[in-house]
Coordinates of C-alpha atoms in Angstrom, one line a residue:
M1331 CA 9.2 19.5 23.2
S1332 CA 6.7 17.4 25.1
S1333 CA 3.1 16.8 24.1
R1334 CA 0.2 17.6 26.3
I1335 CA -2.2 15.4 24.3
Q1336 CA -3.4 13.3 27.2
E1337 CA -4.2 16.4 29.2
L1338 CA -6.2 18.0 26.4
L1339 CA -8.1 14.9 25.2
A1340 CA -8.8 13.3 28.6
P1341 CA -11.8 15.6 29.5
L1342 CA -13.4 15.0 26.1
E1343 CA -15.8 12.2 25.1
L1344 CA -14.1 11.3 21.9
P1345 CA -14.6 11.7 19.1
G1346 CA -18.0 13.6 19.5
G1347 CA -16.6 16.0 22.1
L1348 CA -14.6 17.7 19.4
A1349 CA -17.7 19.4 18.1
D1350 CA -18.0 21.5 21.3
L1351 CA -14.5 23.0 21.2
D1352 CA -13.9 26.6 20.1
E1353 CA -11.3 27.7 17.5
Q1354 CA -8.5 28.3 20.0
Q1355 CA -8.9 24.9 21.6
L1356 CA -8.9 23.2 18.2
V1357 CA -5.7 25.0 17.1
E1358 CA -4.1 24.0 20.4
I1359 CA -5.1 20.3 20.0
C1360 CA -3.9 20.2 16.4
A1361 CA -0.5 21.6 17.4
E1362 CA -0.2 19.0 20.3
I1363 CA -1.2 16.2 17.9
R1364 CA 1.7 17.1 15.7
T1365 CA 4.1 17.2 18.7
F1366 CA 2.8 13.9 19.9
L1367 CA 3.2 12.3 16.5
L1368 CA 6.8 13.4 16.2
E1369 CA 7.7 12.3 19.7
S1370 CA 6.0 8.9 19.3
L1371 CA 7.1 8.0 15.8
S1372 CA 10.7 9.0 16.4
S1373 CA 10.7 6.0 18.8
T1374 CA 8.5 3.5 17.1
G1375 CA 8.7 4.4 13.4
G1376 CA 5.7 4.6 11.2
H1377 CA 4.1 6.8 8.6
L1378 CA 5.1 10.3 9.6
S1379 CA 4.6 12.8 6.8
P1380 CA 1.1 11.7 5.7
N1381 CA -0.2 12.0 9.2
L1382 CA 1.4 15.4 9.9
G1383 CA -0.4 16.7 6.9
I1384 CA -3.9 15.5 7.7
V1385 CA -4.4 16.7 11.3
E1386 CA -6.9 19.5 10.7
L1387 CA -8.8 17.5 8.1
T1388 CA -9.2 14.6 10.5
V1389 CA -10.4 16.9 13.3
A1390 CA -12.9 18.5 10.9
L1391 CA -14.2 15.1 9.8
H1392 CA -14.9 14.1 13.4
R1393 CA -16.6 17.4 14.1
A1394 CA -18.8 17.1 11.0
F1395 CA -19.7 13.4 11.3
R1396 CA -20.8 11.1 14.0
S1397 CA -18.4 8.1 13.9
P1398 CA -19.2 5.2 14.1
H1399 CA -22.8 5.9 13.1
D1400 CA -21.3 7.7 10.1
R1401 CA -18.7 5.5 8.5
I1402 CA -15.3 7.1 7.6
V1403 CA -13.3 5.0 5.1
W1404 CA -9.6 5.8 4.9
D1405 CA -8.0 4.8 1.6
V1406 CA -4.7 3.0 2.2
G1407 CA -5.1 3.9 5.9
H1408 CA -1.5 4.9 6.5
Q1409 CA -2.8 8.4 7.3
A1410 CA -5.2 7.3 10.0
Y1411 CA -3.0 7.8 13.0
V1412 CA -4.7 11.1 13.8
H1413 CA -8.1 9.3 13.5
K1414 CA -6.8 6.7 16.0
I1415 CA -5.7 9.5 18.4
L1416 CA -9.1 11.2 18.2
T1417 CA -10.9 7.9 18.8
G1418 CA -9.2 7.2 22.1
R1419 CA -6.1 5.3 21.2
H1420 CA -3.4 7.9 21.9
G1421 CA -2.3 5.9 25.0
Q1422 CA -1.4 2.9 22.9
F1423 CA 1.0 4.6 20.5
G1424 CA 4.1 3.3 22.3
S1425 CA 3.2 -0.1 20.9
L1426 CA 2.6 1.1 17.4
R1427 CA 3.3 -1.7 14.8
Q1428 CA 4.6 -4.0 17.4
T1429 CA 3.5 -7.6 18.3
G1430 CA 0.2 -7.3 20.1
G1431 CA 0.3 -3.5 19.8
L1432 CA -1.5 -0.8 17.9
S1433 CA -1.8 -1.5 14.1
G1434 CA -0.2 1.0 11.7
Y1435 CA -3.4 0.9 9.7
P1436 CA -7.1 1.0 10.6
S1437 CA -8.1 -2.2 12.4
R1438 CA -11.6 -3.5 12.9
A1439 CA -10.3 -5.5 15.9
E1440 CA -9.1 -2.3 17.6
S1441 CA -12.1 0.0 17.3
V1442 CA -15.7 0.3 16.0
H1443 CA -14.5 3.6 14.4
D1444 CA -12.3 1.6 12.0
V1445 CA -14.4 0.4 9.0
V1446 CA -11.8 -1.0 6.7
E1447 CA -8.3 -2.4 7.4
N1448 CA -7.1 -3.3 3.9
S1449 CA -4.2 -1.0 3.3
H1450 CA -4.1 -1.4 -0.4
A1451 CA -4.7 1.8 -2.3
S1452 CA -7.6 3.0 -4.5
T1453 CA -10.2 0.8 -2.7
S1454 CA -12.1 3.3 -0.5
L1455 CA -14.6 4.5 -3.1
S1456 CA -15.7 0.9 -3.9
Y1457 CA -16.1 0.2 -0.1
A1458 CA -18.0 3.4 0.3
M1459 CA -20.3 2.7 -2.6
G1460 CA -21.1 -0.7 -1.1
L1461 CA -21.7 0.7 2.3
A1462 CA -24.0 3.4 0.9
S1463 CA -25.9 0.9 -1.2
A1464 CA -26.4 -1.4 1.8
R1465 CA -28.1 1.2 4.0
R1466 CA -31.7 0.3 4.8
A1467 CA -34.7 2.5 4.9
G1468 CA -34.5 5.0 7.7
D1469 CA -30.8 4.8 8.0
D1470 CA -29.7 8.5 8.0
S1471 CA -25.9 7.7 8.2
Y1472 CA -23.3 9.3 6.0
V1473 CA -20.5 7.4 4.3
V1474 CA -17.3 9.4 3.9
A1475 CA -14.4 8.2 1.8
V1476 CA -11.0 9.9 2.3
I1477 CA -8.8 9.3 -0.7
G1478 CA -5.4 10.8 -1.6
D1479 CA -4.4 12.2 -5.0
G1480 CA -2.0 9.3 -5.3
A1481 CA -4.6 6.6 -4.7
L1482 CA -6.8 8.4 -7.2
T1483 CA -4.4 7.3 -9.9
G1484 CA -5.5 3.7 -9.4
G1485 CA -8.0 2.1 -11.8
M1486 CA -10.3 0.9 -9.1
A1487 CA -11.0 4.5 -8.1
Y1488 CA -12.2 5.4 -11.6
E1489 CA -14.3 2.3 -11.8
A1490 CA -16.0 3.2 -8.6
L1491 CA -16.5 6.8 -9.6
N1492 CA -18.2 5.7 -12.7
H1493 CA -20.6 3.6 -10.7
I1494 CA -21.1 6.3 -8.1
A1495 CA -22.0 8.8 -10.9
D1496 CA -24.5 6.3 -12.3
S1497 CA -26.1 5.3 -9.0
R1498 CA -25.8 8.6 -7.1
P1499 CA -26.3 7.3 -3.6
P1500 CA -27.3 10.0 -1.1
R1501 CA -25.3 11.1 1.9
M1502 CA -22.0 10.0 0.4
I1503 CA -19.0 12.4 0.6
I1504 CA -15.7 11.9 -1.1
V1505 CA -12.8 13.8 0.5
L1506 CA -10.0 14.2 -2.0
N1507 CA -6.9 14.8 0.2
D1508 CA -4.5 16.4 -2.3
N1509 CA -1.0 16.6 -0.9
G1510 CA 0.9 16.3 -4.1
R1511 CA 4.1 18.3 -4.4
S1512 CA 4.4 18.4 -8.2
Y1513 CA 2.0 21.3 -8.4
A1514 CA 0.3 23.8 -6.1
P1515 CA -3.5 24.1 -6.6
T1516 CA -4.9 27.6 -6.2
V1517 CA -6.3 28.2 -2.7
G1518 CA -7.5 31.5 -1.2
G1519 CA -10.4 33.9 -1.1
L1520 CA -11.6 33.5 -4.7
A1521 CA -11.3 29.7 -4.7
G1522 CA -13.0 29.5 -1.4
H1523 CA -15.8 31.7 -2.5
L1524 CA -16.4 29.7 -5.7
A1525 CA -16.2 26.5 -3.7
D1526 CA -18.9 27.7 -1.3
L1527 CA -21.0 28.9 -4.3
R1528 CA -21.0 25.5 -5.9
L1529 CA -22.5 23.9 -2.8
D1530 CA -24.6 26.8 -1.5
P1531 CA -28.3 25.9 -1.4
H1532 CA -29.1 29.4 -2.7
Y1533 CA -27.1 28.5 -5.8
E1534 CA -29.0 25.3 -6.2
R1535 CA -32.3 27.1 -5.8
T1536 CA -31.2 29.7 -8.4
K1537 CA -30.5 27.0 -10.9
R1538 CA -33.9 25.4 -10.4
A1539 CA -35.7 28.7 -10.6
L1540 CA -33.8 29.6 -13.8
G1541 CA -35.0 26.3 -15.3
R1542 CA -38.6 27.1 -14.3
V1543 CA -38.4 30.5 -15.9
L1544 CA -37.1 29.2 -19.1
R1545 CA -39.7 26.5 -19.3
E1546 CA -42.4 29.1 -18.9
I1547 CA -41.3 31.1 -21.9
P1548 CA -43.5 30.0 -24.8
K1549 CA -41.0 30.3 -27.6
F1550 CA -38.8 27.6 -26.0
G1551 CA -41.6 25.1 -26.6
P1552 CA -40.6 21.4 -26.5
V1553 CA -36.9 22.1 -26.2
A1554 CA -37.3 24.1 -22.9
D1555 CA -35.6 21.4 -20.7
E1556 CA -32.6 21.2 -23.0
A1557 CA -32.3 25.0 -23.2
A1558 CA -32.6 25.3 -19.4
R1559 CA -29.8 22.7 -19.0
R1560 CA -27.5 24.5 -21.4
V1561 CA -28.1 27.9 -19.7
K1562 CA -27.5 26.4 -16.3
E1563 CA -24.3 24.7 -17.5
S1564 CA -23.2 28.0 -19.0
F1565 CA -23.8 29.7 -15.7
K1566 CA -21.7 27.1 -13.9
Q1567 CA -18.9 27.5 -16.4
L1568 CA -19.0 31.2 -15.9
V1569 CA -18.4 30.9 -12.1
H1570 CA -16.3 27.8 -12.1
P1571 CA -14.8 25.7 -14.9
S1572 CA -15.8 22.0 -15.2
T1573 CA -13.7 19.4 -13.4
F1574 CA -13.4 15.7 -14.2
F1575 CA -16.0 15.1 -11.5
D1576 CA -18.4 17.6 -13.1
V1577 CA -18.1 15.7 -16.4
L1578 CA -19.1 12.5 -14.6
G1579 CA -22.0 14.3 -13.0
I1580 CA -20.7 14.2 -9.4
K1581 CA -21.0 17.4 -7.4
Y1582 CA -17.5 19.0 -6.7
T1583 CA -16.2 21.7 -4.5
G1584 CA -12.7 22.9 -4.1
P1585 CA -9.9 23.2 -3.8
I1586 CA -9.9 24.4 -0.3
D1587 CA -7.1 24.8 2.3
G1588 CA -7.0 21.6 4.3
H1589 CA -5.4 23.4 7.3
D1590 CA -8.1 26.0 7.6
L1591 CA -10.5 24.6 10.2
G1592 CA -13.1 27.2 9.7
R1593 CA -13.2 26.6 6.0
L1594 CA -13.2 22.8 6.5
D1595 CA -16.1 23.1 9.0
A1596 CA -18.2 25.3 6.6
T1597 CA -17.5 23.2 3.5
L1598 CA -18.3 19.9 5.2
A1599 CA -21.5 21.3 6.6
L1600 CA -22.6 22.4 3.1
A1601 CA -21.6 19.0 1.7
R1602 CA -23.9 17.3 4.2
Q1603 CA -26.9 19.2 2.8
M1604 CA -26.5 17.7 -0.6
D1605 CA -28.7 14.7 -1.3
E1606 CA -26.3 13.2 -3.7
P1607 CA -22.5 12.3 -3.8
V1608 CA -20.2 15.2 -3.3
V1609 CA -16.4 15.5 -3.8
V1610 CA -14.7 17.9 -1.4
H1611 CA -11.2 18.7 -2.8
V1612 CA -8.8 19.5 0.1
V1613 CA -5.2 20.6 -0.4
T1614 CA -2.9 19.7 2.5
D1615 CA 0.9 20.0 3.1
K1616 CA 2.5 16.6 3.6
G1617 CA 4.8 16.8 6.6
R1618 CA 3.2 20.0 7.9
G1619 CA 4.8 21.3 11.1
Y1620 CA 8.1 19.5 10.7
E1621 CA 10.6 21.2 8.5
R1622 CA 12.6 18.1 7.8
A1623 CA 9.6 16.4 6.3
I1624 CA 8.6 19.4 4.2
E1625 CA 12.1 19.5 2.8
D1626 CA 12.1 15.8 2.1
D1627 CA 12.2 15.5 -1.7
E1628 CA 12.8 11.7 -1.7
Q1629 CA 9.9 10.9 0.6
K1630 CA 12.2 9.1 3.1
L1631 CA 10.1 10.6 5.9
H1632 CA 6.9 9.2 4.4
G1633 CA 7.4 6.0 6.3
V1634 CA 10.2 6.0 8.9
S1635 CA 12.0 3.8 11.3
A1636 CA 13.1 5.3 14.7
F1637 CA 14.7 8.7 13.9
D1638 CA 16.4 11.7 15.4
I1639 CA 13.9 14.6 15.4
P1640 CA 16.4 17.5 14.9
T1641 CA 18.0 15.9 11.8
G1642 CA 15.3 13.6 10.6
R1643 CA 17.9 10.9 10.2
P1644 CA 17.3 7.2 11.1
L1645 CA 18.9 6.1 14.4
T1646 CA 20.2 3.0 12.7
T1647 CA 21.1 2.2 9.1
S1648 CA 21.9 -1.0 7.2
T1649 CA 22.2 -2.3 3.7
T1650 CA 19.1 -4.2 2.5
Y1651 CA 18.2 -6.5 -0.3
T1652 CA 16.4 -3.5 -1.8
D1653 CA 19.7 -1.5 -1.8
V1654 CA 21.5 -4.5 -3.4
F1655 CA 18.9 -4.8 -6.1
G1656 CA 19.1 -1.1 -6.8
E1657 CA 22.9 -1.2 -7.4
A1658 CA 22.7 -4.4 -9.4
M1659 CA 19.9 -3.0 -11.6
A1660 CA 21.7 0.2 -12.3
D1661 CA 24.9 -1.7 -13.1
L1662 CA 23.0 -4.0 -15.5
A1663 CA 21.3 -1.0 -17.1
A1664 CA 24.6 0.6 -17.9
A1665 CA 25.6 -2.5 -19.9
R1666 CA 22.2 -3.4 -21.3
P1667 CA 20.4 -0.5 -23.1
E1668 CA 17.3 -2.6 -23.7
L1669 CA 16.7 -2.9 -19.9
V1670 CA 13.8 -0.7 -18.6
A1671 CA 12.3 -0.7 -15.1
V1672 CA 8.6 -0.3 -14.4
T1673 CA 7.2 0.5 -11.0
A1674 CA 3.8 1.4 -9.6
A1675 CA 4.4 4.7 -7.6
M1676 CA 7.3 3.1 -5.6
A1677 CA 10.5 3.9 -7.5
A1678 CA 12.5 4.8 -4.4
S1679 CA 11.0 2.2 -2.2
T1680 CA 11.9 -0.6 -4.6
G1681 CA 15.4 0.6 -5.1
L1682 CA 15.2 2.2 -8.5
Q1683 CA 16.5 5.6 -7.4
R1684 CA 20.0 5.0 -8.6
M1685 CA 18.8 3.8 -12.1
A1686 CA 16.4 6.7 -12.3
E1687 CA 19.3 9.2 -11.7
R1688 CA 21.5 7.6 -14.3
F1689 CA 18.8 6.7 -16.9
P1690 CA 15.7 8.7 -16.2
N1691 CA 14.0 7.8 -19.4
R1692 CA 14.3 4.1 -18.7
V1693 CA 12.4 4.1 -15.3
V1694 CA 8.7 4.2 -15.9
D1695 CA 6.4 5.1 -12.9
V1696 CA 2.8 4.4 -13.8
G1697 CA 1.2 5.5 -10.5
I1698 CA -0.7 3.2 -8.3
C1699 CA -1.7 1.0 -11.2
E1700 CA -0.3 -2.5 -10.7
Q1701 CA -2.4 -4.0 -13.5
H1702 CA -1.3 -1.4 -16.0
A1703 CA 2.3 -1.8 -14.9
V1704 CA 2.3 -5.5 -15.7
T1705 CA 0.5 -5.3 -19.1
L1706 CA 2.7 -2.2 -20.0
A1707 CA 5.7 -4.4 -19.4
A1708 CA 4.2 -7.1 -21.7
G1709 CA 3.9 -4.5 -24.4
L1710 CA 7.4 -3.3 -23.8
A1711 CA 8.7 -6.9 -24.1
M1712 CA 6.7 -7.4 -27.3
G1713 CA 8.4 -4.3 -28.7
G1714 CA 11.9 -5.8 -28.0
L1715 CA 12.8 -4.3 -24.7
R1716 CA 13.6 -6.1 -21.5
P1717 CA 11.2 -4.8 -18.8
V1718 CA 11.9 -5.4 -15.1
V1719 CA 8.7 -4.9 -13.0
C1720 CA 9.6 -3.8 -9.5
I1721 CA 6.8 -4.3 -7.0
Y1722 CA 6.0 -5.4 -3.4
S1723 CA 4.8 -9.0 -3.0
S1724 CA 1.4 -8.1 -1.6
F1725 CA 0.9 -5.5 -4.3
L1726 CA 1.6 -7.9 -7.1
Q1727 CA -1.4 -9.8 -6.0
R1728 CA -3.5 -7.1 -7.6
A1729 CA -2.1 -7.9 -11.0
F1730 CA -2.4 -11.6 -10.9
D1731 CA -4.6 -11.8 -14.0
Q1732 CA -2.2 -9.7 -16.0
V1733 CA 0.8 -11.9 -14.9
V1734 CA -1.1 -14.9 -16.2
M1735 CA -2.9 -13.7 -19.3
D1736 CA -0.8 -10.8 -20.6
V1737 CA 2.7 -12.0 -19.7
A1738 CA 2.8 -15.7 -19.2
L1739 CA 0.3 -16.6 -21.9
H1740 CA 2.6 -14.8 -24.4
D1741 CA 5.7 -16.3 -22.9
L1742 CA 7.3 -12.8 -22.7
P1743 CA 10.7 -12.1 -21.1
V1744 CA 9.4 -9.9 -18.3
V1745 CA 11.3 -10.0 -15.0
F1746 CA 9.3 -9.5 -11.8
V1747 CA 11.4 -8.3 -8.9
I1748 CA 9.3 -8.9 -5.9
D1749 CA 10.4 -6.9 -2.8
R1750 CA 8.9 -7.5 0.7
S1751 CA 8.3 -11.2 0.2
G1752 CA 7.7 -13.4 3.2
V1753 CA 7.1 -11.9 6.7
T1754 CA 7.6 -8.2 6.4
G1755 CA 7.1 -7.1 10.0
P1756 CA 5.4 -3.9 11.3
D1757 CA 3.0 -3.2 8.5
G1758 CA 0.9 -6.2 9.3
A1759 CA -1.5 -8.5 7.6
S1760 CA -2.0 -6.6 4.3
H1761 CA 1.7 -6.2 3.7
H1762 CA 3.1 -9.7 4.6
G1763 CA 4.2 -11.2 1.3
V1764 CA 3.5 -14.8 2.2
F1765 CA 1.4 -15.8 -0.7
D1766 CA 3.6 -15.2 -3.8
L1767 CA 5.1 -18.6 -4.1
S1768 CA 1.6 -20.1 -4.1
Y1769 CA 0.0 -17.8 -6.5
L1770 CA 2.9 -17.6 -8.9
R1771 CA 3.9 -21.3 -8.9
M1772 CA 0.7 -22.3 -10.7
V1773 CA 1.4 -20.0 -13.7
P1774 CA 2.6 -21.9 -16.7
G1775 CA 6.1 -21.0 -18.0
L1776 CA 6.9 -18.7 -15.1
S1777 CA 10.2 -19.4 -13.4
I1778 CA 10.6 -18.4 -9.7
A1779 CA 13.8 -17.7 -7.8
A1780 CA 14.5 -16.9 -4.1
P1781 CA 18.0 -15.7 -3.2
A1782 CA 19.4 -16.5 0.2
T1783 CA 22.0 -13.7 0.1
G1784 CA 22.7 -10.3 -1.5
D1785 CA 25.3 -11.8 -3.8
E1786 CA 22.8 -14.5 -4.9
L1787 CA 20.2 -11.8 -5.7
C1788 CA 22.6 -10.1 -8.1
A1789 CA 23.5 -13.4 -9.7
L1790 CA 19.9 -14.4 -10.1
L1791 CA 19.0 -11.0 -11.6
A1792 CA 21.9 -11.4 -14.1
T1793 CA 20.4 -14.8 -15.0
A1794 CA 16.8 -13.5 -15.3
V1795 CA 17.5 -10.7 -17.8
D1796 CA 18.7 -13.2 -20.3
M1797 CA 15.9 -15.8 -19.9
P1798 CA 13.6 -16.2 -22.8
G1799 CA 10.4 -16.2 -20.8
P1800 CA 9.0 -14.7 -17.6
V1801 CA 10.8 -15.0 -14.3
A1802 CA 10.1 -13.8 -10.7
I1803 CA 12.7 -13.1 -8.1
R1804 CA 11.4 -12.7 -4.6
Y1805 CA 13.3 -11.5 -1.5
P1806 CA 12.5 -10.2 2.0
K1807 CA 12.6 -6.8 3.7
A1808 CA 15.9 -7.6 5.5
S1809 CA 19.5 -6.5 5.8
V1810 CA 22.5 -8.0 4.2
P1811 CA 26.2 -7.4 5.0
A1812 CA 27.0 -5.2 2.0
V1813 CA 26.5 -4.6 -1.7
P1814 CA 28.6 -7.2 -3.5
Q1815 CA 31.3 -6.4 -6.1
L1816 CA 29.5 -6.1 -9.4
P1817 CA 29.1 -7.6 -11.9
V1818 CA 28.5 -11.2 -10.7
E1819 CA 28.3 -14.5 -12.6
P1820 CA 24.8 -15.7 -13.4
I1821 CA 23.4 -18.9 -11.7
P1822 CA 22.1 -21.6 -14.1
V1823 CA 18.4 -21.9 -14.1
G1824 CA 17.1 -24.6 -11.8
E1825 CA 20.5 -25.3 -10.1
W1826 CA 20.3 -25.7 -6.3
E1827 CA 23.3 -25.4 -4.0
E1828 CA 24.3 -28.2 -1.6
L1829 CA 25.6 -26.5 1.5
R1830 CA 26.0 -29.4 3.8
Q1831 CA 25.9 -33.2 3.5
G1832 CA 24.4 -35.5 6.0
G1833 CA 22.9 -39.0 6.4
D1834 CA 19.6 -38.8 8.4
T1835 CA 17.7 -35.6 7.5
L1836 CA 17.8 -33.3 4.6
L1837 CA 16.7 -29.7 5.0
L1838 CA 15.5 -28.1 1.8
A1839 CA 15.2 -24.3 2.3
T1840 CA 14.5 -21.4 0.1
G1841 CA 15.2 -17.7 0.5
R1842 CA 15.7 -16.3 4.0
M1843 CA 15.0 -19.8 5.4
V1844 CA 18.4 -21.0 4.2
E1845 CA 20.1 -19.3 7.1
V1846 CA 17.6 -20.8 9.5
A1847 CA 18.2 -24.3 8.0
G1848 CA 22.0 -23.9 8.4
K1849 CA 21.7 -23.0 12.1
A1850 CA 19.1 -25.7 12.7
A1851 CA 21.4 -28.3 11.1
V1852 CA 24.2 -27.4 13.6
L1853 CA 21.7 -27.9 16.5
L1854 CA 20.6 -31.2 15.1
E1855 CA 24.2 -32.4 14.8
E1856 CA 24.6 -31.7 18.5
R1857 CA 21.7 -34.0 19.1
G1858 CA 23.2 -36.7 17.0
V1859 CA 21.1 -36.1 13.9
S1860 CA 23.2 -36.1 10.7
C1861 CA 21.7 -33.3 8.7
G1862 CA 22.2 -32.1 5.1
V1863 CA 21.2 -28.6 3.9
V1864 CA 20.3 -27.5 0.3
N1865 CA 19.7 -24.0 -0.8
A1866 CA 16.7 -24.4 -3.1
R1867 CA 17.2 -21.0 -4.7
W1868 CA 15.0 -22.0 -7.7
V1869 CA 11.5 -22.8 -6.6
K1870 CA 10.5 -23.4 -10.3
P1871 CA 12.0 -25.2 -12.1
M1872 CA 13.4 -27.5 -9.4
D1873 CA 16.8 -29.1 -9.5
P1874 CA 16.7 -32.4 -11.3
R1875 CA 18.9 -33.8 -8.6
L1876 CA 16.0 -33.7 -6.1
P1877 CA 15.0 -37.3 -6.5
N1878 CA 18.6 -38.5 -5.8
W1879 CA 18.9 -36.4 -2.7
A1880 CA 15.5 -37.6 -1.5
A1881 CA 16.4 -41.2 -2.0
G1882 CA 19.6 -40.8 0.1
Y1883 CA 17.9 -39.5 3.3
D1884 CA 15.4 -41.0 5.7
R1885 CA 13.6 -37.6 6.2
I1886 CA 13.1 -34.5 4.0
V1887 CA 12.1 -31.2 5.6
T1888 CA 11.2 -28.2 3.5
L1889 CA 11.4 -24.7 4.9
E1890 CA 9.8 -21.5 3.5
D1891 CA 8.5 -18.1 4.6
N1892 CA 5.4 -18.6 2.5
V1893 CA 2.1 -20.2 3.4
A1894 CA 2.5 -23.9 3.4
T1895 CA -0.6 -24.2 1.1
G1896 CA 0.7 -24.5 -2.5
G1897 CA 4.2 -23.2 -1.7
F1898 CA 7.7 -24.6 -2.0
G1899 CA 6.9 -27.6 0.2
S1900 CA 3.9 -28.5 -2.0
A1901 CA 6.2 -28.3 -5.0
V1902 CA 8.6 -30.8 -3.5
L1903 CA 5.7 -33.2 -2.6
E1904 CA 4.4 -33.0 -6.1
A1905 CA 7.8 -33.8 -7.6
L1906 CA 8.4 -36.7 -5.3
A1907 CA 5.0 -38.3 -5.1
P1908 CA 5.2 -40.1 -8.5
L1909 CA 8.5 -41.6 -7.2
E1910 CA 6.7 -42.8 -4.0
L1911 CA 9.1 -40.6 -2.0
A1912 CA 6.6 -38.0 -0.8
G1913 CA 6.1 -40.0 2.5
K1914 CA 9.5 -38.8 3.6
V1915 CA 8.6 -35.1 3.3
R1916 CA 7.6 -32.8 6.1
V1917 CA 6.5 -29.3 5.1
M1918 CA 7.4 -26.4 7.4
G1919 CA 5.8 -23.1 6.3
L1920 CA 3.4 -20.5 7.5
P1921 CA -0.2 -21.3 8.5
D1922 CA -3.3 -20.6 6.4
Q1923 CA -4.1 -17.3 8.2
F1924 CA -3.3 -13.6 8.1
L1925 CA -0.4 -12.7 10.2
P1926 CA -0.2 -9.7 12.7
S1927 CA 2.3 -6.9 12.9
G1928 CA 5.6 -7.6 14.7
D1929 CA 9.2 -8.3 14.4
P1930 CA 9.7 -10.8 11.6
A1931 CA 12.0 -13.1 13.6
R1932 CA 9.5 -13.3 16.4
I1933 CA 6.6 -14.0 14.0
L1934 CA 8.6 -16.8 12.3
A1935 CA 9.5 -18.2 15.7
S1936 CA 5.9 -18.1 16.8
H1937 CA 5.1 -20.5 13.9
G1938 CA 8.1 -22.8 14.5
L1939 CA 10.4 -21.4 11.9
D1940 CA 13.4 -20.3 13.9
P1941 CA 16.4 -22.6 14.2
E1942 CA 15.6 -23.9 17.7
S1943 CA 12.0 -24.7 16.8
V1944 CA 13.0 -26.4 13.5
A1945 CA 15.4 -28.6 15.3
D1946 CA 12.8 -29.5 17.9
R1947 CA 10.2 -30.3 15.3
V1948 CA 12.6 -32.5 13.3
V1949 CA 13.3 -34.7 16.3
G1950 CA 9.9 -34.3 18.0

């Protein structure tokens, strides 16, 4: 298997040249794109199944619309690899998600064809509504939002739909890419015929003519308009039942086969003729063309590391903090019937698969609805349960108000288990969890913990589920030696661990930076600097011994994989300033900027947070 994608695309002026190709050429290009994706992602990793499923739809979109004159907004953006290929970036896929390489999401810095690079779900319709509203007189461009059935579960999507239905901007097309596996929408001749009928200009003219005829009949008198409306609605119900979009007043067509290029071309052409918003409902097969992905029930081939194509198995495996949490949570759930887990469409990704298998009624997946997840947890806690909200760091940002007003204000015993904290690596700026210490530390009554090892994660979780108020445990996307023997003893709230004593410099580190601090201390000892190390596993509350430690050293250095602004180092400064000890403190954290994709260790090193750089900065 070897892709000929370069040979096929090189003669074309992309993406516009796709419009000139015949059906046989298009089928060949689609097949080669799938081969190219398999070969490329098996080496680099990335989002595999979503992109295998959207090949024909992406080709059809670039045939129907003139990007970048027409703006295509990809919701989430993890399914935009085919879009990147068709806009001239296929030659860069060897660097996908690597430092300085091709982003795994749309990137405005990469191409004028990439409109939005925020990879958080359910946002495309709001972006599209704003873009459509901002068009000036004479601007004949279209705005196309491509949103998946999963992203459509998010509240923002419904808020935007409500606004779109009210404002009705012209030349706005919403493509609903439905690749759900829990049901199989009807596709085929009848569905395709009815879909065409709904957007056929002849059908629209028939409705208008029917209204005129009814108004001209004298006996209808002053109620003619209402009668016409009812007859027309009855006609629509006869040929096609109402959908949610119809109820809102947004034109709808579908479902149609998202792998039928002819049907896609015809439907998008009809949608372009409507001078109002149109929803085009497209059904696609996630993982199409790769049997291992189609058979993937647990969605492990949704996002992949380097893998073996014949088997679909990753080339390397390791135990992660996520795995450790999953085992610890299932173990605690077995002993604590009041424990319930809440997740926002990421049960497997956050480690809840084991608990879901053992206690299916105690794992609640709310869809991509982080705000609802947090307030639901508040209600569960009010009802006497012990909810554990499992969520990625950058996604919890979306529910900040609910953390403050619905959980913390009521001092409820909700545990936030925050995966992917700190520098996460290949997914880039929108996925690095480098803000959580800053935005959570300000919340009254919320305790914050950051384990340095898998064992410590289990111990902190055991502590958290017995705490009377809210608590957050944050940990990185990283490997650990193994899942510890369970159960483990809880760690007292606010108690730090002194790992090493010294006389000149004290390194206060939290989370993954504890290991860095230990290695840096060894390097500093070799340079004649007597260095102590403390594992500050509780960021809030802080260990009451901090002032005594600070008084005994000439220099205090804080280390964290969070932005320095408002993070752990800031907390240490605030605690020591009233004692006139803040002058000893030097904060080492991440800069006030968005970070690129890349290997986490390299990203940390580039900002002076590897052992060698820390040692140099201490003595420099």
